[in-house]
Coordinates of C-alpha atoms in Angstrom, one line a residue:
M1 CA 32.9 36.9 -30.2
D2 CA 32.2 34.4 -27.4
M3 CA 30.7 31.2 -28.9
K4 CA 28.3 28.8 -26.7
V5 CA 29.9 25.3 -26.8
A6 CA 27.4 22.5 -26.7
T7 CA 27.4 20.1 -24.3
P8 CA 27.6 16.5 -25.6
D9 CA 24.1 14.7 -25.7
V10 CA 26.0 11.8 -23.7
L11 CA 27.0 13.8 -21.0
L12 CA 23.4 15.4 -20.7
S13 CA 22.0 12.1 -20.8
S14 CA 24.3 10.5 -17.9
L15 CA 23.8 13.8 -16.1
S16 CA 19.9 13.3 -16.4
E17 CA 20.1 9.6 -15.3
F18 CA 22.3 10.4 -12.2
L19 CA 19.8 13.1 -10.7
A20 CA 16.8 10.4 -11.3
A21 CA 18.6 8.1 -9.3
Q22 CA 20.1 10.5 -6.6
M23 CA 17.3 13.1 -6.3
G24 CA 14.2 11.5 -8.2
L25 CA 14.4 14.6 -10.6
H26 CA 13.4 13.7 -14.0
F27 CA 14.8 15.5 -17.2
P28 CA 13.7 13.8 -20.4
R29 CA 15.6 15.1 -23.4
E30 CA 13.1 17.6 -24.4
R31 CA 14.3 19.5 -21.1
W32 CA 17.9 19.2 -21.4
S33 CA 18.3 22.8 -22.5
D34 CA 16.7 23.7 -18.7
L35 CA 19.1 21.2 -17.2
E36 CA 22.1 22.6 -19.2
R37 CA 21.1 25.9 -18.0
E38 CA 20.3 25.2 -14.2
V39 CA 23.5 23.1 -13.9
A40 CA 25.5 25.8 -15.4
A41 CA 24.4 28.4 -13.1
A42 CA 25.4 25.7 -10.3
A43 CA 28.8 25.5 -11.6
S44 CA 30.1 28.3 -10.1
E45 CA 29.1 27.5 -6.7
F46 CA 31.2 24.1 -7.1
E47 CA 34.0 26.2 -8.3
M48 CA 34.1 24.4 -11.4
A49 CA 35.9 26.3 -14.5
D50 CA 33.2 25.2 -17.2
L51 CA 29.7 23.0 -17.3
E52 CA 31.3 20.0 -19.1
S53 CA 34.0 19.5 -16.3
C54 CA 31.1 20.1 -13.7
I55 CA 28.9 17.4 -14.8
R56 CA 31.5 14.9 -15.2
W57 CA 32.7 15.8 -11.7
L58 CA 28.9 15.4 -10.6
V59 CA 28.5 11.9 -12.1
S60 CA 31.6 10.4 -10.8
A61 CA 30.3 9.7 -7.2
P62 CA 27.1 9.7 -5.0
L63 CA 26.3 13.4 -4.2
T64 CA 26.9 14.6 -0.9
R65 CA 24.3 16.6 1.2
N66 CA 26.2 19.8 0.3
Q67 CA 25.8 19.0 -3.4
I68 CA 22.3 18.0 -3.3
E69 CA 21.7 21.5 -1.6
I70 CA 23.1 23.3 -4.4
L71 CA 21.7 21.3 -7.0
A72 CA 18.2 21.5 -5.4
S73 CA 18.5 25.4 -5.4
H74 CA 18.7 25.4 -8.9
L75 CA 16.7 22.6 -10.3
T76 CA 13.4 22.6 -7.9
V77 CA 10.8 25.2 -8.1
G78 CA 9.8 27.0 -5.2
E79 CA 6.4 28.5 -6.5
T80 CA 3.6 27.9 -4.4
Y81 CA 0.9 29.9 -2.1
F82 CA -1.6 29.3 0.7
F83 CA -4.5 27.1 0.1
R84 CA -3.1 26.2 -3.4
E85 CA -5.8 24.0 -5.5
K86 CA -8.5 25.3 -3.0
R87 CA -11.0 22.5 -4.0
T88 CA -8.5 19.9 -2.4
F89 CA -8.6 21.8 1.2
E90 CA -12.5 22.3 0.8
V91 CA -12.7 18.4 0.7
L92 CA -10.4 18.1 3.3
E93 CA -12.3 20.1 5.7
A94 CA -15.4 18.9 5.0
N95 CA -15.3 15.2 4.1
I96 CA -11.8 13.9 5.6
L97 CA -10.8 15.8 8.8
P98 CA -13.9 15.9 10.7
E99 CA -14.0 12.1 10.3
L100 CA -10.5 11.4 11.4
L101 CA -10.7 14.0 14.3
R102 CA -14.0 12.1 15.7
A103 CA -12.0 8.9 15.4
R104 CA -8.9 10.2 17.1
G105 CA -11.2 11.6 19.8
E106 CA -12.5 8.4 20.6
T107 CA -9.3 6.4 20.6
G108 CA -7.1 9.1 22.0
S109 CA -4.5 8.1 19.5
P110 CA -2.4 10.9 17.3
L111 CA -3.5 12.4 14.1
R112 CA -0.7 12.4 11.8
I113 CA -0.1 14.3 8.5
W114 CA 2.5 14.6 6.5
S115 CA 3.3 17.4 3.7
A116 CA 5.8 15.7 1.3
G117 CA 7.6 18.1 -0.8
C118 CA 6.4 21.0 1.4
C119 CA 8.4 23.5 -0.6
T120 CA 8.8 26.7 1.5
G121 CA 5.8 25.9 3.7
E122 CA 2.8 27.3 2.7
E123 CA 1.0 23.9 2.5
P124 CA 1.8 22.6 5.8
Y125 CA 1.0 26.0 7.4
S126 CA -2.3 25.8 5.4
I127 CA -3.1 22.4 6.8
A128 CA -2.3 23.7 10.2
M129 CA -4.4 26.9 9.9
L130 CA -7.3 24.5 8.6
L131 CA -7.1 22.3 11.8
D132 CA -7.1 25.6 14.0
R133 CA -10.5 26.6 12.4
L134 CA -11.9 23.1 12.9
I135 CA -10.7 22.9 16.3
P136 CA -9.8 25.9 18.3
D137 CA -7.2 24.2 20.7
A138 CA -5.7 22.2 17.6
A139 CA -2.4 23.4 18.8
K140 CA -2.7 21.6 22.3
R141 CA -4.2 18.4 20.6
N142 CA -2.2 15.3 19.9
I143 CA -1.5 16.4 16.1
T144 CA 1.7 15.9 14.3
I145 CA 2.2 17.9 10.9
L146 CA 5.5 16.7 9.5
A147 CA 6.7 18.9 6.4
T148 CA 10.0 17.6 4.3
D149 CA 11.7 18.8 1.1
I150 CA 14.6 18.0 -0.8
N151 CA 15.9 21.6 -0.8
P152 CA 17.2 22.4 2.5
G153 CA 17.0 26.2 1.7
F154 CA 13.3 25.7 1.5
V155 CA 13.1 23.8 4.7
R156 CA 14.9 26.7 6.5
K157 CA 12.5 29.6 4.6
A158 CA 9.5 27.7 5.9
A159 CA 10.6 27.2 9.4
A160 CA 11.3 30.8 9.4
G161 CA 7.6 31.7 8.7
V162 CA 8.0 34.6 7.0
F163 CA 6.0 35.2 3.6
S164 CA 5.5 38.0 1.0
E165 CA 2.3 39.0 -0.3
W166 CA 2.8 36.8 -3.3
S167 CA 2.1 33.6 -1.2
F168 CA -1.3 35.2 -0.4
R169 CA -2.7 35.7 -3.9
E170 CA -5.4 33.3 -3.5
T171 CA -6.3 33.9 0.0
P172 CA -8.9 36.3 1.8
D173 CA -7.5 39.4 4.0
W174 CA -9.0 37.8 7.0
L175 CA -6.5 34.9 6.9
R176 CA -3.4 37.3 7.2
E177 CA -5.1 39.3 9.9
R178 CA -5.8 36.2 11.9
Y179 CA -2.8 33.8 11.7
F180 CA -0.1 36.6 10.7
N181 CA 2.0 39.3 12.0
R182 CA 2.8 42.1 9.7
R183 CA 6.6 43.0 9.9
R184 CA 8.2 46.5 9.4
D185 CA 9.6 45.3 6.0
G186 CA 6.0 44.6 4.8
R187 CA 6.2 40.7 4.8
F188 CA 4.2 38.4 7.2
E189 CA 5.4 36.2 9.9
I190 CA 3.0 33.1 10.7
K191 CA 2.0 33.4 14.3
P192 CA 4.1 31.1 16.9
R193 CA 1.2 28.8 17.8
I194 CA 0.5 27.8 14.1
R195 CA 4.3 27.6 13.6
K196 CA 4.7 25.2 16.5
M197 CA 2.2 22.7 14.8
V198 CA 4.4 21.9 12.1
T199 CA 8.0 20.2 12.2
F200 CA 9.9 20.8 9.3
S201 CA 13.0 18.4 8.1
Y202 CA 14.9 17.6 5.1
L203 CA 14.0 14.1 3.2
N204 CA 14.9 12.6 -0.2
L205 CA 12.1 11.2 -1.4
A206 CA 13.9 9.1 -4.1
A207 CA 16.9 8.1 -1.7
D208 CA 16.0 8.2 1.9
V209 CA 14.2 5.5 4.2
Y210 CA 10.7 5.8 4.8
P211 CA 8.5 4.7 6.5
S212 CA 10.3 4.8 9.2
L213 CA 10.1 5.2 13.1
W214 CA 13.4 7.2 13.2
N215 CA 12.3 10.0 10.9
N216 CA 8.8 10.1 12.1
T217 CA 7.4 9.0 8.6
N218 CA 5.2 5.9 9.7
A219 CA 2.0 5.4 10.6
M220 CA 0.3 8.8 8.6
D221 CA -3.5 9.5 8.5
V222 CA -3.0 11.9 5.5
I223 CA 0.1 12.4 3.5
F224 CA 0.2 15.4 0.8
C225 CA 2.4 14.8 -2.2
R226 CA 1.4 17.2 -4.4
N227 CA 2.9 18.6 -7.6
V228 CA 6.1 16.4 -6.7
L229 CA 5.5 13.0 -8.7
M230 CA 5.2 15.2 -11.7
Y231 CA 9.1 15.6 -11.7
F232 CA 9.8 11.7 -11.3
G233 CA 10.6 9.3 -14.0
A234 CA 8.0 6.9 -14.2
E235 CA 9.7 3.9 -12.3
Q236 CA 11.0 6.2 -9.7
A237 CA 7.3 7.6 -9.4
R238 CA 6.1 4.0 -8.9
Q239 CA 8.7 3.2 -6.0
V240 CA 7.9 6.6 -4.3
V241 CA 4.1 5.9 -4.3
A242 CA 4.7 2.3 -3.0
K243 CA 6.9 3.7 -0.1
L244 CA 4.4 6.4 0.5
R245 CA 1.7 3.8 0.7
R246 CA 3.6 1.7 3.2
S247 CA 3.7 5.1 5.2
L248 CA 0.1 5.2 5.3
I249 CA -2.2 3.6 8.1
D250 CA -5.2 1.4 6.8
G251 CA -7.8 3.8 5.7
G252 CA -5.1 6.4 5.3
W253 CA -5.5 9.1 2.6
L254 CA -2.8 10.2 -0.1
I255 CA -3.5 13.7 -1.6
T256 CA -1.8 14.6 -4.9
S257 CA -2.5 17.3 -7.3
P258 CA -5.4 17.1 -10.0
A259 CA -2.7 17.1 -12.7
E260 CA -1.1 13.7 -11.3
T261 CA -4.5 11.7 -11.3
S262 CA -3.3 8.2 -12.6
G263 CA -5.2 5.0 -12.8
I264 CA -2.0 3.3 -13.1
L265 CA 0.3 4.8 -10.8
F266 CA -2.2 4.6 -7.9
L267 CA -3.4 1.1 -8.5
A268 CA -3.1 -0.2 -5.2
F269 CA -5.1 2.5 -3.6
T270 CA -8.9 3.0 -4.0
A271 CA -9.7 6.0 -5.9
V272 CA -12.1 8.2 -4.1
E273 CA -13.6 11.0 -6.2
F274 CA -15.3 14.0 -5.0
P275 CA -16.7 16.5 -7.1
G276 CA -13.7 18.1 -8.7
V277 CA -11.0 16.1 -7.2
F278 CA -9.7 12.7 -6.8
F279 CA -8.1 11.4 -3.4
Y280 CA -6.8 8.0 -3.0
R281 CA -7.1 5.7 -0.1
R282 CA -5.1 2.9 1.4
M283 CA -7.7 0.0 1.9
A284 CA -6.6 -3.3 3.7
G285 CA -7.3 -6.5 1.0
G286 CA -9.7 -6.7 -2.0
A287 CA -9.0 -5.4 -5.6
P288 CA -8.8 -1.7 -6.1
R289 CA -12.0 0.0 -6.4
I290 CA -13.3 3.3 -7.5
V291 CA -15.5 5.4 -4.7
V292 CA -17.8 8.2 -5.8
A293 CA -18.4 11.1 -3.5
G294 CA -18.1 8.6 -0.5
H295 CA -20.2 5.9 -2.0
R296 CA -18.7 2.4 -3.2
A297 CA -18.7 2.0 -7.0
P298 CA -18.7 -1.1 -8.9
E299 CA -15.4 -3.3 -8.5
L300 CA -12.8 -2.8 -11.2
D301 CA -12.3 -5.7 -13.5
V302 CA -9.2 -7.0 -12.4
A303 CA -8.3 -10.7 -13.1
P304 CA -6.8 -12.5 -10.1
W305 CA -3.1 -13.6 -10.5
S306 CA -2.5 -17.6 -10.9
P307 CA 0.7 -19.4 -10.9
P308 CA 1.8 -20.5 -14.3
K309 CA 1.3 -24.3 -15.3
E310 CA 4.5 -26.3 -14.8
A311 CA 5.2 -29.7 -16.5
P312 CA 5.0 -32.6 -14.3
L313 CA 8.2 -33.7 -12.6
E314 CA 9.9 -37.0 -13.5
P315 CA 10.2 -39.4 -10.9
V316 CA 13.3 -39.7 -9.1
Q317 CA 14.9 -42.8 -7.9
L318 CA 15.9 -42.1 -4.2
Q319 CA 19.2 -44.1 -3.1
E320 CA 19.8 -45.2 0.6
T321 CA 22.2 -42.7 2.4
E322 CA 23.5 -42.3 5.9
P323 CA 20.9 -40.5 8.0
V324 CA 21.3 -36.6 8.0
A325 CA 21.1 -34.8 11.5
I326 CA 18.6 -32.0 10.9
P327 CA 19.5 -28.8 12.6
E328 CA 16.9 -27.3 15.0
P329 CA 15.1 -24.7 13.5
K330 CA 16.1 -20.8 14.4
P331 CA 13.5 -18.9 16.0
D332 CA 11.5 -16.6 13.7
E333 CA 12.6 -13.3 14.1
S334 CA 9.2 -12.2 12.4
E335 CA 7.4 -13.2 15.6
S336 CA 9.5 -11.7 18.1
P337 CA 8.2 -9.3 20.6
R338 CA 10.3 -6.6 19.5
H339 CA 9.5 -7.2 15.7
M340 CA 5.8 -7.3 16.6
A341 CA 6.4 -3.9 18.6
R342 CA 8.0 -2.2 15.6
T343 CA 5.1 -3.7 13.2
C344 CA 2.5 -2.2 15.5
A345 CA 4.3 0.8 15.9
N346 CA 4.6 1.6 12.1
Q347 CA 1.0 0.7 11.9
G348 CA 0.3 3.5 14.5
K349 CA -1.2 0.9 17.1
L350 CA 0.8 2.5 19.6
A351 CA -0.9 1.0 22.6
E352 CA -0.3 -2.5 21.1
A353 CA 3.4 -1.5 20.5
M354 CA 3.9 -0.5 23.7
D355 CA 2.6 -4.0 25.1
W356 CA 5.0 -6.0 22.7
C357 CA 8.0 -3.6 23.7
E358 CA 7.4 -4.4 27.3
K359 CA 7.1 -8.2 26.8
A360 CA 10.3 -7.9 24.7
I361 CA 12.2 -6.0 27.6
A362 CA 10.6 -8.3 30.3
S363 CA 12.2 -11.5 28.4
D364 CA 15.8 -9.6 28.1
K365 CA 16.3 -6.7 29.9
L366 CA 19.7 -6.1 28.7
D367 CA 18.8 -5.5 25.1
P368 CA 19.3 -1.7 24.2
A369 CA 17.3 -2.0 20.8
S370 CA 14.2 -2.7 22.7
H371 CA 14.8 0.1 25.1
Y372 CA 15.2 2.5 22.1
L373 CA 12.1 1.1 20.4
L374 CA 10.3 1.9 23.6
A375 CA 11.6 5.3 23.5
T376 CA 10.5 5.9 19.9
I377 CA 7.0 4.8 20.8
R378 CA 6.9 7.0 24.0
Q379 CA 8.0 10.0 22.0
E380 CA 5.0 9.5 19.5
Q381 CA 2.8 9.4 22.3
G382 CA 3.9 12.6 23.6
Q383 CA 5.7 11.5 26.4
G384 CA 9.0 13.3 26.1
D385 CA 10.5 12.6 29.6
A386 CA 9.7 8.8 29.5
A387 CA 11.3 8.8 26.0
A388 CA 14.6 10.2 27.3
Q389 CA 14.7 7.9 30.3
S390 CA 14.2 5.0 28.1
L391 CA 16.9 6.4 25.7
K392 CA 19.3 7.0 28.7
R393 CA 18.9 3.0 29.5
A394 CA 19.7 2.2 26.0
L395 CA 22.9 4.0 26.3
Y396 CA 23.7 2.8 29.7
L397 CA 23.7 -0.9 28.1
D398 CA 25.4 0.5 24.8
P399 CA 27.4 3.7 25.0
K400 CA 28.2 3.3 21.0
F401 CA 24.4 3.2 20.4
V402 CA 24.6 5.8 17.6
L403 CA 20.8 6.2 17.0
A404 CA 20.0 6.7 20.4
H405 CA 22.3 9.7 21.0
F406 CA 20.9 11.1 18.0
A407 CA 17.0 10.7 19.5
L408 CA 18.1 12.0 22.7
G409 CA 19.6 14.9 20.8
N410 CA 16.2 15.4 19.2
C411 CA 14.4 14.8 22.6
C412 CA 16.3 17.4 24.2
L413 CA 16.0 20.0 21.3
S414 CA 12.2 19.3 21.3
Q415 CA 12.1 20.4 25.1
G416 CA 14.2 23.6 24.6
R417 CA 17.4 21.9 26.3
H418 CA 19.8 23.1 23.3
R419 CA 23.1 22.6 25.0
E420 CA 22.4 19.1 26.2
A421 CA 20.8 18.3 22.5
E422 CA 24.0 19.7 21.0
R423 CA 26.2 17.4 23.1
H424 CA 24.3 14.4 22.1
F425 CA 24.4 15.4 18.6
G426 CA 28.3 15.6 18.6
N427 CA 28.3 12.2 20.4
A428 CA 26.2 10.7 17.7
L429 CA 28.4 12.6 15.0
A430 CA 31.6 11.3 16.3
L431 CA 30.3 7.8 16.3
A432 CA 28.7 7.8 12.6
Q433 CA 31.9 9.2 11.3
A434 CA 33.8 6.4 13.0
R435 CA 31.8 3.8 11.0
P436 CA 32.5 3.1 7.1
H437 CA 30.1 5.5 5.0
G438 CA 28.1 2.7 3.4
E439 CA 27.3 0.7 6.6
I440 CA 23.7 0.3 7.5
L441 CA 23.4 1.3 11.1
P442 CA 21.6 -1.1 13.7
E443 CA 18.1 -0.2 14.2
A444 CA 18.0 2.3 11.6
E445 CA 15.7 0.5 8.9
G446 CA 18.3 1.2 6.2
L447 CA 19.9 4.3 7.2
T448 CA 23.8 4.6 6.5
A449 CA 26.4 5.9 8.8
G450 CA 27.1 8.6 5.9
R451 CA 23.7 9.7 5.5
L452 CA 23.4 10.1 9.4
V453 CA 26.3 12.1 9.4
E454 CA 25.0 14.6 6.7
I455 CA 21.8 14.7 8.7
I456 CA 23.4 15.7 11.9
M457 CA 25.6 18.2 10.3
S458 CA 22.5 19.6 8.9
V459 CA 20.8 19.8 12.5
Q460 CA 23.9 21.6 13.9
S461 CA 24.1 23.9 11.2
S462 CA 20.5 25.0 12.2
L463 CA 21.5 25.3 15.5
L464 CA 24.3 27.5 14.9
R465 CA 22.1 29.8 12.6
G466 CA 19.4 30.0 15.7
H467 CA 22.2 31.1 18.0
K468 CA 23.4 33.7 15.7
G469 CA 19.7 34.7 15.2
S470 CA 19.0 35.0 18.9
A471 CA 22.2 36.8 19.8

């Protein structure tokens, strides 16, 4: 008779802490039985003989991209459907998007939305369909919908855009008829014009770099992060919320699930209450506030911080010494044109960013970093050809500029030039692999060479699957 061997608590505790740090997934003691069951199911994919050996192996070193993919497929829940939490989308349609679209129409700047933790794609596609209803030419407008998830399997499924009846359990029949094509196998494929509105990408909210120009997570108008924070521990959730706030422009909106409403976690935001739902808004300056149905409510009683009192310093007897040469102050990097350009770009002020970038190039035409930054700004403005030219200029000045190779690959990919994209991704991969795994890459805002290697290999894998699918 087979007897189940209990896993030592100390191992499950170590695994729980490890997963929280590496993936942001929180498994308190009361969920250790779930953790044990799911990791046991993953052990065979890791070719480990037993659960205890698998856990000891996992916690011995940082997770690789492949390990994260396997664990995420077992530990994350892919349960969602179109227009989930209907009230959220009603408020978005009636109160948030019209104001944003009106403002973007006046300035010509892009509307940027991020679905963080997009699962299998129902949420970002719901946003795209809602925009299509509000503005019939939405697919032709300057609108960015970024959708990311820690589970690469979810990301691939979302990008394919094929769904079963279960994804439509809270939606009217007309939505399927208007935005989907029925397949022979009974499933539904989203129409190409809606699918093209969404860009899908892998991103680990617990460990990856954001906001950042290189992965397009900066200067967001709206961020959806629903039913995600509940899986994080308290400290990890605070860190994620802080980074999401920095990813928003001033006046930008963070939309969470009603189950995740918190007066402490979102203290740095202005809480805006609509009937049946709370949204959180990043507002510059001032104490946190609560706004009810779009009207400002009384300020919260938050005492201003003041420094602690210190004991008076004892007088010090100075002695005569030889005069000391005071070095010339170094230029303040925070005031350089390139730094100003990056700051403006991260805030979504693309016209100002362009001006500062041109000043940086005028002062040093041979600096490849300024040309790379100019390319990222042009890419955000929808100037793909001009962005490619700037990237080629950066590579002419520095042929080993890893991120420029990677960005040029993405640029070619967005223009349908797959063979050229593969060549640039190959160059970027070779250069990244030649660097130490933990080395932070220049102009990468914290991205390491090892992490870029994993990202490029994932992109190459997706390209290969695309070739097989079209064959």
